Structures are given as structure tokens and as C-alpha cells.
Amino acid sequence: MSEPTNLPVDPEPIREILKNHQQQIRLGLRMCAHCGLCADSCFLYRANDRAPEYMPSYKFLNSIGVLFKKKGKVGKPAVEEMGALVFENCVLCTRCYCPFGIDIPALITLGRRACRSQGVFRAYDK
Ligand code: SF4
Ligand code: SF4
């Protein structure tokens, strides 16, 4: 991950992402039944002792989902936690499957975009 910074969160870019994708995010949050049926379709979930933070639904609910509910009003530590979730716990392989039709990878991608807008991203040069 990128090095932690003490810069405050700039809510504007996050709000822009939320505004431009509000229907998709709202629908995903409304439709998710927390049934856990998507879990086993994620190889990272299976490879990490089925830890909840690797569940596909957990990753979008606790990144873009939280940002949506809080209208982007979160602190930098929260964004850094979300960054770890969407960059470290997901490789965006798009193999996860929701029987209700929620496009989980698309929502995780929005979580990544929101984190990236705050300088939180995966550092590839380690
Ligand atoms: S994303 Fe779909 S499969 Fe996963 S918990 Fe939500 S409703 Fe169930
Ligand atoms: S896109 Fe992410 S959550 Fe979905 S199966 Fe791949 S690693 Fe798992």
C-alpha cells in the first residue's frame, strides 16, 4: 500500500464518484441480502481460511458502501483501512458471483477509485 499520510480527507472527489454512480451503489446496497453466497466464488476467501474480510460482499459494503452511507465524511484512517480491503484483499479477477445480480467487482472498483482519490493505493514498487 501507499505510505500512510496525515493529510485530511478531501471529500469532493469522493462525492463526485458517489454522485456519478449513485444508482449503482444504492441498488447494490439495497439488493445485498448478506446471504454470503458470493463468498465461495472468491479464491482469496477460500485461500485465507474463509476470513470474513475476504468475502466479496464485505469488500464492497465496507468500502464504497460505507462511503455512500456517510456521504464521504470519513477520516483518513478509515480510507486507509478501506484501501487495504480493496487493494490487498481483492485482485479484481471478476470471478465472484452474486445470484442477485450485484456487480461486485464494479463496486469494489469504485471503492478503489475513491481511495485512490485520497492518495491511498497499492504501491507496486516494494
Ligand atoms: S453480494 Fe450477493 S451473494 Fe454476496 S452477500 Fe450480497 S446478496 Fe449475497
Ligand atoms: S474480484 Fe475480488 S472479490 Fe471477486 S473473486 Fe476476484 S478477488 Fe475475489
Short mmCIF file of C-alpha atoms and ligand atoms in Angstrom, two decimals:
data_model
loop_
_atom_site.label_atom_id
_atom_site.label_comp_id
_atom_site.label_asym_id
_atom_site.label_seq_id
_atom_site.Cartn_x
_atom_site.Cartn_y
_atom_site.Cartn_z
CA MET A 1 0.00 0.00 0.00
CA SER A 2 0.96 3.65 -0.33
CA GLU A 3 2.71 5.18 2.67
CA PRO A 4 0.21 6.48 5.27
CA THR A 5 -0.12 10.27 5.27
CA ASN A 6 -1.66 12.67 7.74
CA LEU A 7 -3.31 14.70 5.03
CA PRO A 8 -7.02 15.21 5.73
CA VAL A 9 -9.60 13.59 3.52
CA ASP A 10 -10.73 15.76 0.61
CA PRO A 11 -14.41 14.77 0.34
CA GLU A 12 -15.03 16.41 -3.05
CA PRO A 13 -13.54 13.72 -5.33
CA ILE A 14 -15.29 11.05 -3.26
CA ARG A 15 -18.61 12.87 -3.52
CA GLU A 16 -18.13 13.14 -7.28
CA ILE A 17 -17.67 9.36 -7.56
CA LEU A 18 -20.69 8.76 -5.32
CA LYS A 19 -22.82 11.18 -7.33
CA ASN A 20 -21.84 9.72 -10.70
CA HIS A 21 -22.57 6.14 -9.59
CA GLN A 22 -25.29 6.65 -7.01
CA GLN A 23 -27.88 4.39 -8.67
CA GLN A 24 -25.44 1.50 -8.99
CA ILE A 25 -24.24 1.85 -5.40
CA ARG A 26 -27.72 2.32 -3.93
CA LEU A 27 -29.01 -0.70 -5.81
CA GLY A 28 -26.10 -2.85 -4.66
CA LEU A 29 -26.64 -1.83 -1.04
CA ARG A 30 -30.40 -2.40 -1.24
CA MET A 31 -30.14 -5.73 -3.01
CA CYS A 32 -27.42 -7.29 -0.88
CA ALA A 33 -29.15 -9.80 1.34
CA HIS A 34 -25.95 -10.57 3.29
CA CYS A 35 -26.53 -14.17 2.36
CA GLY A 36 -22.84 -14.95 1.87
CA LEU A 37 -23.47 -16.93 -1.30
CA CYS A 38 -20.78 -14.95 -3.13
CA ALA A 39 -18.10 -15.97 -0.62
CA ASP A 40 -17.01 -19.28 -2.09
CA SER A 41 -16.68 -17.81 -5.58
CA CYS A 42 -13.66 -15.80 -4.35
CA PHE A 43 -10.42 -17.78 -4.37
CA LEU A 44 -8.85 -15.33 -1.92
CA TYR A 45 -11.65 -16.03 0.56
CA ARG A 46 -11.07 -19.76 0.24
CA ALA A 47 -7.28 -19.34 0.43
CA ASN A 48 -7.46 -17.23 3.60
CA ASP A 49 -9.33 -19.61 5.89
CA ARG A 50 -12.66 -18.11 4.86
CA ALA A 51 -11.93 -14.92 6.82
CA PRO A 52 -14.92 -12.54 6.55
CA GLU A 53 -12.79 -9.63 5.31
CA TYR A 54 -12.13 -11.62 2.13
CA MET A 55 -15.81 -12.09 1.33
CA PRO A 56 -16.68 -10.23 -1.88
CA SER A 57 -19.71 -8.57 -0.29
CA TYR A 58 -17.68 -7.46 2.75
CA LYS A 59 -15.22 -5.69 0.46
CA PHE A 60 -17.76 -3.50 -1.30
CA LEU A 61 -20.02 -2.97 1.71
CA ASN A 62 -17.09 -1.78 3.82
CA SER A 63 -15.55 0.48 1.20
CA ILE A 64 -17.84 2.21 -1.27
CA GLY A 65 -20.85 1.14 0.83
CA VAL A 66 -19.59 2.96 3.92
CA LEU A 67 -18.55 6.00 1.88
CA PHE A 68 -22.04 6.13 0.36
CA LYS A 69 -23.81 5.88 3.70
CA LYS A 70 -21.54 8.51 5.28
CA LYS A 71 -21.64 10.75 2.18
CA GLY A 72 -17.86 10.67 2.01
CA LYS A 73 -17.44 12.05 5.53
CA VAL A 74 -14.80 9.68 6.86
CA GLY A 75 -11.33 10.16 8.32
CA LYS A 76 -8.04 9.23 6.71
CA PRO A 77 -7.57 6.10 8.87
CA ALA A 78 -10.92 4.81 7.58
CA VAL A 79 -9.84 5.43 3.98
CA GLU A 80 -6.58 3.60 4.64
CA GLU A 81 -8.48 0.63 6.08
CA MET A 82 -10.72 0.61 3.01
CA GLY A 83 -7.62 0.77 0.82
CA ALA A 84 -6.21 -2.33 2.46
CA LEU A 85 -9.51 -4.08 1.86
CA VAL A 86 -9.98 -3.22 -1.81
CA PHE A 87 -6.35 -3.39 -2.90
CA GLU A 88 -4.87 -6.12 -0.69
CA ASN A 89 -7.88 -8.42 -0.29
CA CYS A 90 -9.02 -8.32 -3.92
CA VAL A 91 -7.24 -8.69 -7.24
CA LEU A 92 -10.30 -7.73 -9.30
CA CYS A 93 -10.31 -11.06 -11.09
CA THR A 94 -14.10 -10.56 -11.58
CA ARG A 95 -14.86 -14.19 -10.75
CA CYS A 96 -17.16 -13.51 -7.81
CA TYR A 97 -20.78 -14.30 -8.42
CA CYS A 98 -23.88 -12.86 -6.81
CA PRO A 99 -27.13 -14.71 -7.61
CA PHE A 100 -28.99 -11.42 -7.17
CA GLY A 101 -27.01 -9.86 -9.99
CA ILE A 102 -24.93 -7.39 -8.00
CA ASP A 103 -21.81 -6.48 -9.95
CA ILE A 104 -19.44 -6.88 -7.02
CA PRO A 105 -16.16 -6.18 -8.87
CA ALA A 106 -17.62 -2.93 -10.26
CA LEU A 107 -18.47 -1.79 -6.73
CA ILE A 108 -15.03 -2.77 -5.42
CA THR A 109 -13.55 -0.80 -8.32
CA LEU A 110 -15.46 2.26 -7.15
CA GLY A 111 -14.01 1.70 -3.69
CA ARG A 112 -10.56 1.66 -5.24
CA ARG A 113 -11.24 4.85 -7.14
CA ALA A 114 -12.40 6.61 -4.00
CA CYS A 115 -9.29 5.51 -2.10
CA ARG A 116 -7.03 6.49 -4.98
CA SER A 117 -8.59 9.96 -5.00
CA GLN A 118 -7.18 10.33 -1.47
CA GLY A 119 -3.70 9.11 -2.33
CA VAL A 120 -4.38 5.63 -0.97
CA PHE A 121 -3.42 2.96 -3.50
CA ARG A 122 -1.36 -0.16 -3.95
CA ALA A 123 2.36 0.57 -4.20
CA TYR A 124 3.80 -1.81 -6.78
CA ASP A 125 7.44 -0.82 -6.32
CA LYS A 126 8.01 -2.52 -2.93
S1 SF4 B 1 -23.31 -9.72 -2.80
FE1 SF4 B 1 -24.98 -11.11 -3.43
S2 SF4 B 1 -24.32 -13.20 -2.87
FE2 SF4 B 1 -22.99 -11.71 -1.78
S3 SF4 B 1 -23.94 -11.45 0.26
FE3 SF4 B 1 -24.78 -9.82 -1.08
S4 SF4 B 1 -26.65 -10.68 -1.98
FE4 SF4 B 1 -25.50 -12.42 -1.12
S1 SF4 B 2 -12.90 -9.79 -7.97
FE1 SF4 B 2 -12.04 -9.69 -5.88
S2 SF4 B 2 -13.73 -10.35 -4.56
FE2 SF4 B 2 -14.24 -11.00 -6.65
S3 SF4 B 2 -13.45 -13.09 -6.80
FE3 SF4 B 2 -11.83 -11.75 -7.58
S4 SF4 B 2 -10.51 -11.36 -5.79
FE4 SF4 B 2 -12.48 -12.16 -5.01
#
